[in-house]
JSON list of C-alpha atoms in Angstrom, two decimals:
[
{"chain": "A", "resi": 1, "resn": "UNK", "atom": "CA", "xyz": [150.18, 84.38, 159.41]},
{"chain": "A", "resi": 2, "resn": "UNK", "atom": "CA", "xyz": [153.16, 82.57, 157.93]},
{"chain": "A", "resi": 3, "resn": "UNK", "atom": "CA", "xyz": [156.45, 82.80, 159.77]},
{"chain": "A", "resi": 4, "resn": "UNK", "atom": "CA", "xyz": [159.32, 84.50, 157.96]},
{"chain": "A", "resi": 5, "resn": "UNK", "atom": "CA", "xyz": [161.16, 81.19, 157.62]},
{"chain": "A", "resi": 6, "resn": "UNK", "atom": "CA", "xyz": [158.14, 79.62, 155.95]},
{"chain": "A", "resi": 7, "resn": "UNK", "atom": "CA", "xyz": [157.88, 82.53, 153.54]},
{"chain": "A", "resi": 8, "resn": "UNK", "atom": "CA", "xyz": [161.52, 82.06, 152.56]},
{"chain": "A", "resi": 9, "resn": "UNK", "atom": "CA", "xyz": [160.93, 78.36, 151.88]},
{"chain": "A", "resi": 10, "resn": "UNK", "atom": "CA", "xyz": [157.80, 79.09, 149.84]},
{"chain": "A", "resi": 11, "resn": "UNK", "atom": "CA", "xyz": [159.65, 81.73, 147.82]},
{"chain": "A", "resi": 12, "resn": "UNK", "atom": "CA", "xyz": [162.55, 79.34, 147.19]},
{"chain": "A", "resi": 13, "resn": "UNK", "atom": "CA", "xyz": [160.18, 76.59, 146.04]},
{"chain": "A", "resi": 14, "resn": "UNK", "atom": "CA", "xyz": [158.41, 79.02, 143.75]},
{"chain": "A", "resi": 15, "resn": "UNK", "atom": "CA", "xyz": [161.72, 80.08, 142.20]},
{"chain": "A", "resi": 16, "resn": "UNK", "atom": "CA", "xyz": [162.84, 76.47, 141.77]},
{"chain": "A", "resi": 17, "resn": "UNK", "atom": "CA", "xyz": [159.55, 75.57, 140.10]},
{"chain": "A", "resi": 18, "resn": "UNK", "atom": "CA", "xyz": [159.78, 78.56, 137.78]},
{"chain": "A", "resi": 19, "resn": "UNK", "atom": "CA", "xyz": [163.25, 77.46, 136.69]},
{"chain": "A", "resi": 20, "resn": "UNK", "atom": "CA", "xyz": [161.83, 74.09, 135.59]},
{"chain": "A", "resi": 21, "resn": "UNK", "atom": "CA", "xyz": [159.30, 75.66, 133.23]},
{"chain": "A", "resi": 22, "resn": "UNK", "atom": "CA", "xyz": [160.13, 76.08, 129.55]},
{"chain": "A", "resi": 23, "resn": "UNK", "atom": "CA", "xyz": [158.93, 78.72, 127.12]},
{"chain": "A", "resi": 24, "resn": "UNK", "atom": "CA", "xyz": [158.78, 79.39, 123.41]},
{"chain": "A", "resi": 25, "resn": "UNK", "atom": "CA", "xyz": [160.49, 82.59, 122.21]},
{"chain": "A", "resi": 26, "resn": "UNK", "atom": "CA", "xyz": [157.21, 84.53, 122.38]},
{"chain": "A", "resi": 27, "resn": "UNK", "atom": "CA", "xyz": [156.79, 83.68, 126.07]},
{"chain": "A", "resi": 28, "resn": "UNK", "atom": "CA", "xyz": [154.22, 80.91, 125.66]},
{"chain": "A", "resi": 29, "resn": "UNK", "atom": "CA", "xyz": [154.77, 77.97, 127.99]},
{"chain": "A", "resi": 30, "resn": "UNK", "atom": "CA", "xyz": [155.97, 74.65, 126.57]},
{"chain": "A", "resi": 31, "resn": "UNK", "atom": "CA", "xyz": [155.83, 71.15, 128.04]},
{"chain": "A", "resi": 32, "resn": "UNK", "atom": "CA", "xyz": [159.55, 70.58, 127.33]},
{"chain": "A", "resi": 33, "resn": "UNK", "atom": "CA", "xyz": [161.99, 69.88, 130.15]},
{"chain": "A", "resi": 34, "resn": "UNK", "atom": "CA", "xyz": [165.23, 71.77, 130.96]},
{"chain": "A", "resi": 35, "resn": "UNK", "atom": "CA", "xyz": [168.44, 70.21, 129.72]},
{"chain": "A", "resi": 36, "resn": "UNK", "atom": "CA", "xyz": [170.17, 71.32, 132.93]},
{"chain": "A", "resi": 37, "resn": "UNK", "atom": "CA", "xyz": [167.80, 71.45, 135.90]},
{"chain": "A", "resi": 38, "resn": "UNK", "atom": "CA", "xyz": [170.44, 72.91, 138.22]},
{"chain": "A", "resi": 39, "resn": "UNK", "atom": "CA", "xyz": [171.33, 75.87, 136.00]},
{"chain": "A", "resi": 40, "resn": "UNK", "atom": "CA", "xyz": [169.71, 79.31, 136.48]},
{"chain": "A", "resi": 41, "resn": "UNK", "atom": "CA", "xyz": [168.83, 79.25, 132.77]},
{"chain": "A", "resi": 42, "resn": "UNK", "atom": "CA", "xyz": [168.75, 76.26, 130.44]},
{"chain": "A", "resi": 43, "resn": "UNK", "atom": "CA", "xyz": [167.65, 75.34, 126.95]},
{"chain": "A", "resi": 44, "resn": "UNK", "atom": "CA", "xyz": [164.87, 72.73, 126.91]},
{"chain": "A", "resi": 45, "resn": "UNK", "atom": "CA", "xyz": [164.02, 69.66, 124.85]},
{"chain": "A", "resi": 46, "resn": "UNK", "atom": "CA", "xyz": [161.46, 66.88, 125.07]},
{"chain": "A", "resi": 47, "resn": "UNK", "atom": "CA", "xyz": [163.81, 65.01, 127.41]},
{"chain": "A", "resi": 48, "resn": "UNK", "atom": "CA", "xyz": [167.37, 65.38, 128.64]},
{"chain": "A", "resi": 49, "resn": "UNK", "atom": "CA", "xyz": [168.36, 62.56, 126.27]},
{"chain": "A", "resi": 50, "resn": "UNK", "atom": "CA", "xyz": [167.52, 64.82, 123.33]},
{"chain": "A", "resi": 51, "resn": "UNK", "atom": "CA", "xyz": [169.73, 67.77, 124.37]},
{"chain": "A", "resi": 52, "resn": "UNK", "atom": "CA", "xyz": [172.76, 68.47, 122.18]},
{"chain": "A", "resi": 53, "resn": "UNK", "atom": "CA", "xyz": [175.71, 70.66, 123.18]},
{"chain": "A", "resi": 54, "resn": "UNK", "atom": "CA", "xyz": [175.37, 72.72, 119.99]},
{"chain": "A", "resi": 55, "resn": "UNK", "atom": "CA", "xyz": [171.99, 74.05, 121.12]},
{"chain": "A", "resi": 56, "resn": "UNK", "atom": "CA", "xyz": [169.71, 71.73, 119.14]},
{"chain": "A", "resi": 57, "resn": "UNK", "atom": "CA", "xyz": [167.36, 68.97, 120.24]},
{"chain": "A", "resi": 58, "resn": "UNK", "atom": "CA", "xyz": [167.89, 65.56, 118.66]},
{"chain": "A", "resi": 59, "resn": "UNK", "atom": "CA", "xyz": [165.08, 63.68, 116.95]},
{"chain": "A", "resi": 60, "resn": "UNK", "atom": "CA", "xyz": [165.20, 60.20, 115.44]},
{"chain": "A", "resi": 61, "resn": "UNK", "atom": "CA", "xyz": [164.58, 60.30, 111.71]},
{"chain": "A", "resi": 62, "resn": "UNK", "atom": "CA", "xyz": [165.05, 57.05, 109.80]},
{"chain": "A", "resi": 63, "resn": "UNK", "atom": "CA", "xyz": [164.51, 58.87, 106.49]},
{"chain": "A", "resi": 64, "resn": "UNK", "atom": "CA", "xyz": [167.73, 60.85, 106.93]},
{"chain": "A", "resi": 65, "resn": "UNK", "atom": "CA", "xyz": [171.00, 59.42, 105.67]},
{"chain": "A", "resi": 66, "resn": "UNK", "atom": "CA", "xyz": [172.59, 60.25, 109.03]},
{"chain": "A", "resi": 67, "resn": "UNK", "atom": "CA", "xyz": [169.62, 58.79, 110.93]},
{"chain": "A", "resi": 68, "resn": "UNK", "atom": "CA", "xyz": [169.07, 62.09, 112.72]},
{"chain": "A", "resi": 69, "resn": "UNK", "atom": "CA", "xyz": [166.94, 65.17, 112.46]},
{"chain": "A", "resi": 70, "resn": "UNK", "atom": "CA", "xyz": [166.71, 68.05, 114.86]},
{"chain": "A", "resi": 71, "resn": "UNK", "atom": "CA", "xyz": [164.58, 70.80, 116.35]},
{"chain": "A", "resi": 72, "resn": "UNK", "atom": "CA", "xyz": [165.11, 74.15, 117.97]},
{"chain": "A", "resi": 73, "resn": "UNK", "atom": "CA", "xyz": [164.05, 73.68, 121.55]},
{"chain": "A", "resi": 74, "resn": "UNK", "atom": "CA", "xyz": [162.66, 76.07, 124.14]},
{"chain": "A", "resi": 75, "resn": "UNK", "atom": "CA", "xyz": [164.19, 77.89, 127.12]},
{"chain": "A", "resi": 76, "resn": "UNK", "atom": "CA", "xyz": [163.60, 78.40, 130.85]},
{"chain": "A", "resi": 77, "resn": "UNK", "atom": "CA", "xyz": [164.03, 82.16, 130.37]},
{"chain": "A", "resi": 78, "resn": "UNK", "atom": "CA", "xyz": [160.54, 83.38, 129.33]},
{"chain": "A", "resi": 79, "resn": "UNK", "atom": "CA", "xyz": [162.11, 86.54, 127.86]},
{"chain": "A", "resi": 80, "resn": "UNK", "atom": "CA", "xyz": [164.75, 84.61, 125.90]},
{"chain": "A", "resi": 81, "resn": "UNK", "atom": "CA", "xyz": [167.42, 87.18, 126.79]},
{"chain": "A", "resi": 82, "resn": "UNK", "atom": "CA", "xyz": [169.94, 84.65, 128.13]},
{"chain": "A", "resi": 83, "resn": "UNK", "atom": "CA", "xyz": [172.79, 83.44, 125.92]},
{"chain": "A", "resi": 84, "resn": "UNK", "atom": "CA", "xyz": [171.83, 79.92, 127.01]},
{"chain": "A", "resi": 85, "resn": "UNK", "atom": "CA", "xyz": [168.55, 80.14, 125.09]},
{"chain": "A", "resi": 86, "resn": "UNK", "atom": "CA", "xyz": [168.73, 78.92, 121.48]},
{"chain": "A", "resi": 87, "resn": "UNK", "atom": "CA", "xyz": [169.56, 81.86, 119.23]},
{"chain": "A", "resi": 88, "resn": "UNK", "atom": "CA", "xyz": [168.95, 80.27, 115.85]},
{"chain": "A", "resi": 89, "resn": "UNK", "atom": "CA", "xyz": [165.58, 79.58, 114.21]},
{"chain": "A", "resi": 90, "resn": "UNK", "atom": "CA", "xyz": [163.68, 82.53, 115.64]},
{"chain": "A", "resi": 91, "resn": "UNK", "atom": "CA", "xyz": [162.87, 84.02, 112.26]},
{"chain": "A", "resi": 92, "resn": "UNK", "atom": "CA", "xyz": [162.91, 82.19, 108.95]},
{"chain": "A", "resi": 93, "resn": "UNK", "atom": "CA", "xyz": [165.39, 83.82, 106.60]},
{"chain": "A", "resi": 94, "resn": "UNK", "atom": "CA", "xyz": [164.21, 81.43, 103.88]},
{"chain": "A", "resi": 95, "resn": "UNK", "atom": "CA", "xyz": [160.76, 83.04, 103.72]},
{"chain": "A", "resi": 96, "resn": "UNK", "atom": "CA", "xyz": [161.04, 86.68, 104.92]},
{"chain": "A", "resi": 97, "resn": "UNK", "atom": "CA", "xyz": [158.02, 87.89, 102.91]},
{"chain": "A", "resi": 98, "resn": "UNK", "atom": "CA", "xyz": [155.53, 85.36, 104.28]},
{"chain": "A", "resi": 99, "resn": "UNK", "atom": "CA", "xyz": [154.29, 85.94, 107.83]},
{"chain": "A", "resi": 100, "resn": "UNK", "atom": "CA", "xyz": [152.92, 82.40, 108.16]},
{"chain": "A", "resi": 101, "resn": "UNK", "atom": "CA", "xyz": [156.26, 80.81, 107.32]},
{"chain": "A", "resi": 102, "resn": "UNK", "atom": "CA", "xyz": [158.47, 83.59, 108.73]},
{"chain": "A", "resi": 103, "resn": "UNK", "atom": "CA", "xyz": [157.91, 83.87, 112.48]},
{"chain": "A", "resi": 104, "resn": "UNK", "atom": "CA", "xyz": [159.20, 80.79, 114.33]},
{"chain": "A", "resi": 105, "resn": "UNK", "atom": "CA", "xyz": [158.82, 82.23, 117.83]},
{"chain": "A", "resi": 106, "resn": "UNK", "atom": "CA", "xyz": [155.39, 80.87, 118.73]},
{"chain": "A", "resi": 107, "resn": "UNK", "atom": "CA", "xyz": [156.05, 77.19, 118.06]},
{"chain": "A", "resi": 108, "resn": "UNK", "atom": "CA", "xyz": [158.63, 74.50, 117.60]},
{"chain": "A", "resi": 109, "resn": "UNK", "atom": "CA", "xyz": [160.85, 74.41, 114.53]},
{"chain": "A", "resi": 110, "resn": "UNK", "atom": "CA", "xyz": [162.34, 71.46, 112.69]},
{"chain": "A", "resi": 111, "resn": "UNK", "atom": "CA", "xyz": [166.03, 71.86, 111.87]},
{"chain": "A", "resi": 112, "resn": "UNK", "atom": "CA", "xyz": [167.73, 70.01, 109.03]},
{"chain": "A", "resi": 113, "resn": "UNK", "atom": "CA", "xyz": [171.37, 69.13, 108.66]},
{"chain": "A", "resi": 114, "resn": "UNK", "atom": "CA", "xyz": [172.29, 70.13, 105.12]},
{"chain": "A", "resi": 115, "resn": "UNK", "atom": "CA", "xyz": [175.56, 68.15, 105.12]},
{"chain": "A", "resi": 116, "resn": "UNK", "atom": "CA", "xyz": [173.92, 64.96, 106.50]},
{"chain": "A", "resi": 117, "resn": "UNK", "atom": "CA", "xyz": [176.96, 63.50, 108.24]},
{"chain": "A", "resi": 118, "resn": "UNK", "atom": "CA", "xyz": [175.58, 63.54, 111.77]},
{"chain": "A", "resi": 119, "resn": "UNK", "atom": "CA", "xyz": [175.92, 65.89, 114.73]},
{"chain": "A", "resi": 120, "resn": "UNK", "atom": "CA", "xyz": [179.37, 64.57, 115.69]},
{"chain": "A", "resi": 121, "resn": "UNK", "atom": "CA", "xyz": [181.02, 66.83, 113.09]},
{"chain": "A", "resi": 122, "resn": "UNK", "atom": "CA", "xyz": [180.74, 70.52, 112.24]},
{"chain": "A", "resi": 123, "resn": "UNK", "atom": "CA", "xyz": [177.87, 70.98, 109.82]},
{"chain": "A", "resi": 124, "resn": "UNK", "atom": "CA", "xyz": [175.50, 73.43, 108.18]},
{"chain": "A", "resi": 125, "resn": "UNK", "atom": "CA", "xyz": [171.86, 73.51, 109.23]},
{"chain": "A", "resi": 126, "resn": "UNK", "atom": "CA", "xyz": [168.63, 75.16, 108.13]},
{"chain": "A", "resi": 127, "resn": "UNK", "atom": "CA", "xyz": [165.32, 75.77, 109.92]},
{"chain": "A", "resi": 128, "resn": "UNK", "atom": "CA", "xyz": [162.30, 74.74, 107.85]},
{"chain": "A", "resi": 129, "resn": "UNK", "atom": "CA", "xyz": [159.48, 72.26, 107.43]},
{"chain": "A", "resi": 130, "resn": "UNK", "atom": "CA", "xyz": [160.22, 68.83, 105.97]},
{"chain": "A", "resi": 131, "resn": "UNK", "atom": "CA", "xyz": [158.87, 69.69, 102.54]},
{"chain": "A", "resi": 132, "resn": "UNK", "atom": "CA", "xyz": [160.98, 72.86, 102.32]},
{"chain": "A", "resi": 133, "resn": "UNK", "atom": "CA", "xyz": [164.30, 71.55, 103.63]},
{"chain": "A", "resi": 134, "resn": "UNK", "atom": "CA", "xyz": [166.01, 71.05, 100.24]},
{"chain": "A", "resi": 135, "resn": "UNK", "atom": "CA", "xyz": [165.27, 74.57, 99.07]},
{"chain": "A", "resi": 136, "resn": "UNK", "atom": "CA", "xyz": [166.15, 75.97, 102.49]},
{"chain": "A", "resi": 137, "resn": "UNK", "atom": "CA", "xyz": [169.59, 74.36, 102.47]},
{"chain": "A", "resi": 138, "resn": "UNK", "atom": "CA", "xyz": [170.17, 75.91, 99.05]},
{"chain": "A", "resi": 139, "resn": "UNK", "atom": "CA", "xyz": [169.46, 79.42, 100.39]},
{"chain": "A", "resi": 140, "resn": "UNK", "atom": "CA", "xyz": [172.71, 80.86, 101.73]},
{"chain": "A", "resi": 141, "resn": "UNK", "atom": "CA", "xyz": [171.02, 83.44, 103.98]},
{"chain": "A", "resi": 142, "resn": "UNK", "atom": "CA", "xyz": [169.02, 80.70, 105.71]},
{"chain": "A", "resi": 143, "resn": "UNK", "atom": "CA", "xyz": [171.93, 78.34, 106.45]},
{"chain": "A", "resi": 144, "resn": "UNK", "atom": "CA", "xyz": [173.96, 78.50, 109.66]},
{"chain": "A", "resi": 145, "resn": "UNK", "atom": "CA", "xyz": [176.93, 76.47, 110.85]},
{"chain": "A", "resi": 146, "resn": "UNK", "atom": "CA", "xyz": [177.16, 74.62, 114.17]},
{"chain": "A", "resi": 147, "resn": "UNK", "atom": "CA", "xyz": [180.16, 72.87, 115.73]},
{"chain": "A", "resi": 148, "resn": "UNK", "atom": "CA", "xyz": [180.36, 69.16, 116.47]},
{"chain": "A", "resi": 149, "resn": "UNK", "atom": "CA", "xyz": [178.05, 68.23, 119.32]},
{"chain": "A", "resi": 150, "resn": "UNK", "atom": "CA", "xyz": [177.60, 65.70, 122.08]},
{"chain": "A", "resi": 151, "resn": "UNK", "atom": "CA", "xyz": [174.54, 64.80, 124.12]},
{"chain": "A", "resi": 152, "resn": "UNK", "atom": "CA", "xyz": [174.35, 67.35, 126.91]},
{"chain": "A", "resi": 153, "resn": "UNK", "atom": "CA", "xyz": [173.32, 70.87, 127.82]},
{"chain": "A", "resi": 154, "resn": "UNK", "atom": "CA", "xyz": [174.19, 73.64, 125.36]},
{"chain": "A", "resi": 155, "resn": "UNK", "atom": "CA", "xyz": [176.85, 76.09, 126.51]},
{"chain": "A", "resi": 156, "resn": "UNK", "atom": "CA", "xyz": [176.19, 79.66, 125.46]},
{"chain": "A", "resi": 157, "resn": "UNK", "atom": "CA", "xyz": [175.71, 80.90, 121.93]},
{"chain": "A", "resi": 158, "resn": "UNK", "atom": "CA", "xyz": [177.55, 78.43, 119.74]},
{"chain": "A", "resi": 159, "resn": "UNK", "atom": "CA", "xyz": [176.30, 78.90, 116.19]},
{"chain": "A", "resi": 160, "resn": "UNK", "atom": "CA", "xyz": [178.70, 80.70, 113.90]},
{"chain": "A", "resi": 161, "resn": "UNK", "atom": "CA", "xyz": [176.40, 82.82, 111.75]},
{"chain": "A", "resi": 162, "resn": "UNK", "atom": "CA", "xyz": [173.78, 85.37, 112.74]},
{"chain": "A", "resi": 163, "resn": "UNK", "atom": "CA", "xyz": [171.33, 85.21, 109.86]},
{"chain": "A", "resi": 164, "resn": "UNK", "atom": "CA", "xyz": [168.68, 83.20, 111.69]},
{"chain": "A", "resi": 165, "resn": "UNK", "atom": "CA", "xyz": [168.67, 85.49, 114.75]},
{"chain": "A", "resi": 166, "resn": "UNK", "atom": "CA", "xyz": [168.42, 88.87, 113.05]},
{"chain": "A", "resi": 167, "resn": "UNK", "atom": "CA", "xyz": [165.66, 91.46, 113.48]},
{"chain": "A", "resi": 168, "resn": "UNK", "atom": "CA", "xyz": [163.51, 89.74, 116.09]},
{"chain": "A", "resi": 169, "resn": "UNK", "atom": "CA", "xyz": [162.02, 92.85, 117.69]},
{"chain": "A", "resi": 170, "resn": "UNK", "atom": "CA", "xyz": [159.65, 94.03, 114.97]},
{"chain": "A", "resi": 171, "resn": "UNK", "atom": "CA", "xyz": [157.35, 91.03, 114.71]},
{"chain": "A", "resi": 172, "resn": "UNK", "atom": "CA", "xyz": [154.02, 90.83, 116.56]},
{"chain": "A", "resi": 173, "resn": "UNK", "atom": "CA", "xyz": [153.94, 87.80, 118.86]},
{"chain": "A", "resi": 174, "resn": "UNK", "atom": "CA", "xyz": [151.13, 85.62, 120.17]},
{"chain": "A", "resi": 175, "resn": "UNK", "atom": "CA", "xyz": [149.74, 85.87, 123.68]},
{"chain": "A", "resi": 176, "resn": "UNK", "atom": "CA", "xyz": [151.63, 84.02, 126.42]},
{"chain": "A", "resi": 177, "resn": "UNK", "atom": "CA", "xyz": [148.30, 82.95, 127.92]},
{"chain": "A", "resi": 178, "resn": "UNK", "atom": "CA", "xyz": [147.66, 80.24, 125.33]},
{"chain": "A", "resi": 179, "resn": "UNK", "atom": "CA", "xyz": [147.62, 76.63, 126.44]},
{"chain": "A", "resi": 180, "resn": "UNK", "atom": "CA", "xyz": [151.03, 75.07, 126.94]},
{"chain": "A", "resi": 181, "resn": "UNK", "atom": "CA", "xyz": [152.17, 72.79, 124.16]},
{"chain": "A", "resi": 182, "resn": "UNK", "atom": "CA", "xyz": [155.26, 70.86, 123.22]},
{"chain": "A", "resi": 183, "resn": "UNK", "atom": "CA", "xyz": [157.89, 71.87, 120.71]},
{"chain": "A", "resi": 184, "resn": "UNK", "atom": "CA", "xyz": [157.19, 68.92, 118.42]},
{"chain": "A", "resi": 185, "resn": "UNK", "atom": "CA", "xyz": [153.43, 69.40, 118.54]},
{"chain": "A", "resi": 186, "resn": "UNK", "atom": "CA", "xyz": [153.97, 73.00, 117.50]},
{"chain": "A", "resi": 187, "resn": "UNK", "atom": "CA", "xyz": [156.30, 72.40, 114.57]},
{"chain": "A", "resi": 188, "resn": "UNK", "atom": "CA", "xyz": [156.00, 75.15, 112.00]},
{"chain": "A", "resi": 189, "resn": "UNK", "atom": "CA", "xyz": [155.43, 73.26, 108.76]},
{"chain": "A", "resi": 190, "resn": "UNK", "atom": "CA", "xyz": [153.92, 75.92, 106.52]},
{"chain": "A", "resi": 191, "resn": "UNK", "atom": "CA", "xyz": [155.28, 76.06, 102.98]},
{"chain": "A", "resi": 192, "resn": "UNK", "atom": "CA", "xyz": [156.76, 79.34, 101.82]},
{"chain": "A", "resi": 193, "resn": "UNK", "atom": "CA", "xyz": [153.90, 79.77, 99.35]},
{"chain": "A", "resi": 194, "resn": "UNK", "atom": "CA", "xyz": [151.18, 79.60, 102.01]},
{"chain": "A", "resi": 195, "resn": "UNK", "atom": "CA", "xyz": [148.99, 82.73, 102.46]},
{"chain": "A", "resi": 196, "resn": "UNK", "atom": "CA", "xyz": [150.13, 85.24, 105.06]},
{"chain": "A", "resi": 197, "resn": "UNK", "atom": "CA", "xyz": [148.24, 84.77, 108.32]},
{"chain": "A", "resi": 198, "resn": "UNK", "atom": "CA", "xyz": [148.85, 84.12, 112.00]},
{"chain": "A", "resi": 199, "resn": "UNK", "atom": "CA", "xyz": [150.85, 80.99, 112.82]},
{"chain": "A", "resi": 200, "resn": "UNK", "atom": "CA", "xyz": [149.02, 78.10, 114.48]},
{"chain": "A", "resi": 201, "resn": "UNK", "atom": "CA", "xyz": [150.10, 75.25, 116.70]},
{"chain": "A", "resi": 202, "resn": "UNK", "atom": "CA", "xyz": [148.64, 72.50, 114.54]},
{"chain": "A", "resi": 203, "resn": "UNK", "atom": "CA", "xyz": [151.31, 71.05, 112.23]},
{"chain": "A", "resi": 204, "resn": "UNK", "atom": "CA", "xyz": [150.84, 69.50, 108.83]},
{"chain": "A", "resi": 205, "resn": "UNK", "atom": "CA", "xyz": [151.70, 65.87, 108.28]},
{"chain": "A", "resi": 206, "resn": "UNK", "atom": "CA", "xyz": [155.45, 65.70, 107.52]},
{"chain": "A", "resi": 207, "resn": "UNK", "atom": "CA", "xyz": [156.12, 64.42, 104.01]},
{"chain": "A", "resi": 208, "resn": "UNK", "atom": "CA", "xyz": [158.99, 62.28, 105.28]},
{"chain": "A", "resi": 209, "resn": "UNK", "atom": "CA", "xyz": [156.50, 59.57, 106.27]},
{"chain": "A", "resi": 210, "resn": "UNK", "atom": "CA", "xyz": [156.94, 60.20, 109.98]},
{"chain": "A", "resi": 211, "resn": "UNK", "atom": "CA", "xyz": [153.59, 61.22, 111.41]},
{"chain": "A", "resi": 212, "resn": "UNK", "atom": "CA", "xyz": [153.42, 64.09, 113.85]},
{"chain": "A", "resi": 213, "resn": "UNK", "atom": "CA", "xyz": [152.55, 61.56, 116.51]},
{"chain": "A", "resi": 214, "resn": "UNK", "atom": "CA", "xyz": [155.68, 59.58, 115.73]},
{"chain": "A", "resi": 215, "resn": "UNK", "atom": "CA", "xyz": [157.84, 62.68, 115.90]},
{"chain": "A", "resi": 216, "resn": "UNK", "atom": "CA", "xyz": [156.23, 63.72, 119.16]},
{"chain": "A", "resi": 217, "resn": "UNK", "atom": "CA", "xyz": [156.94, 60.29, 120.57]},
{"chain": "A", "resi": 218, "resn": "UNK", "atom": "CA", "xyz": [160.64, 60.45, 119.82]},
{"chain": "A", "resi": 219, "resn": "UNK", "atom": "CA", "xyz": [161.52, 64.11, 119.75]},
{"chain": "A", "resi": 220, "resn": "UNK", "atom": "CA", "xyz": [161.27, 67.46, 121.40]},
{"chain": "A", "resi": 221, "resn": "UNK", "atom": "CA", "xyz": [158.34, 68.33, 123.58]},
{"chain": "A", "resi": 222, "resn": "UNK", "atom": "CA", "xyz": [157.17, 64.86, 124.62]},
{"chain": "A", "resi": 223, "resn": "UNK", "atom": "CA", "xyz": [158.72, 61.71, 126.03]},
{"chain": "A", "resi": 224, "resn": "UNK", "atom": "CA", "xyz": [161.67, 61.69, 123.68]},
{"chain": "A", "resi": 225, "resn": "UNK", "atom": "CA", "xyz": [164.26, 59.10, 123.05]},
{"chain": "A", "resi": 226, "resn": "UNK", "atom": "CA", "xyz": [166.96, 61.06, 121.24]},
{"chain": "A", "resi": 227, "resn": "UNK", "atom": "CA", "xyz": [169.63, 58.89, 119.72]},
{"chain": "A", "resi": 228, "resn": "UNK", "atom": "CA", "xyz": [172.82, 59.02, 121.75]},
{"chain": "A", "resi": 229, "resn": "UNK", "atom": "CA", "xyz": [174.92, 57.50, 119.02]},
{"chain": "A", "resi": 230, "resn": "UNK", "atom": "CA", "xyz": [175.06, 58.35, 115.36]},
{"chain": "A", "resi": 231, "resn": "UNK", "atom": "CA", "xyz": [174.56, 55.90, 112.52]}
]
């Protein structure tokens, strides 16, 4: 029989381990890492170098005029009730009538900076696949504004519009027992015209010329090397 002191240590280790796990909004486990390992709750990205203070994860995209692209990360709170979990890009306001392109809670989501001046200034963003980003940024209900950011853990709920976080309780989510995957490997890339069916974890090839493997190598959900300086 374990002594009471041993039980306390085991419980503490279990709690500490649980705080290092990251989850998609539907409760499915991700392979991302917490941006702040000492915090009770933290947003997660592929590596701490990819964490931005505006709540996004930084990717390296040489096809962008700013040299950057982004993703909505994951969170150490499996219920996603904490204000420290990303609040944008849960549902796709650009495609509300298409279930395949609408529900962003079971996978990673690419985020595009509509203003293209880099994360160091306040800018407007939109959550969509690469091939839909231009149309998405032209849809006012799908665009949200974020403040200037620095590399570091996000602090609270920082985005200034609520369109991308509305009405999250009525959608049916996937089982949390699925195999863990990374945010980048699970990018939702379905076009708005795709047939309505359950979302999958297998992304299409981005039309930007960056393969999924290349994105996974530099972005959220794998060994990332987010750019710490803007072009």
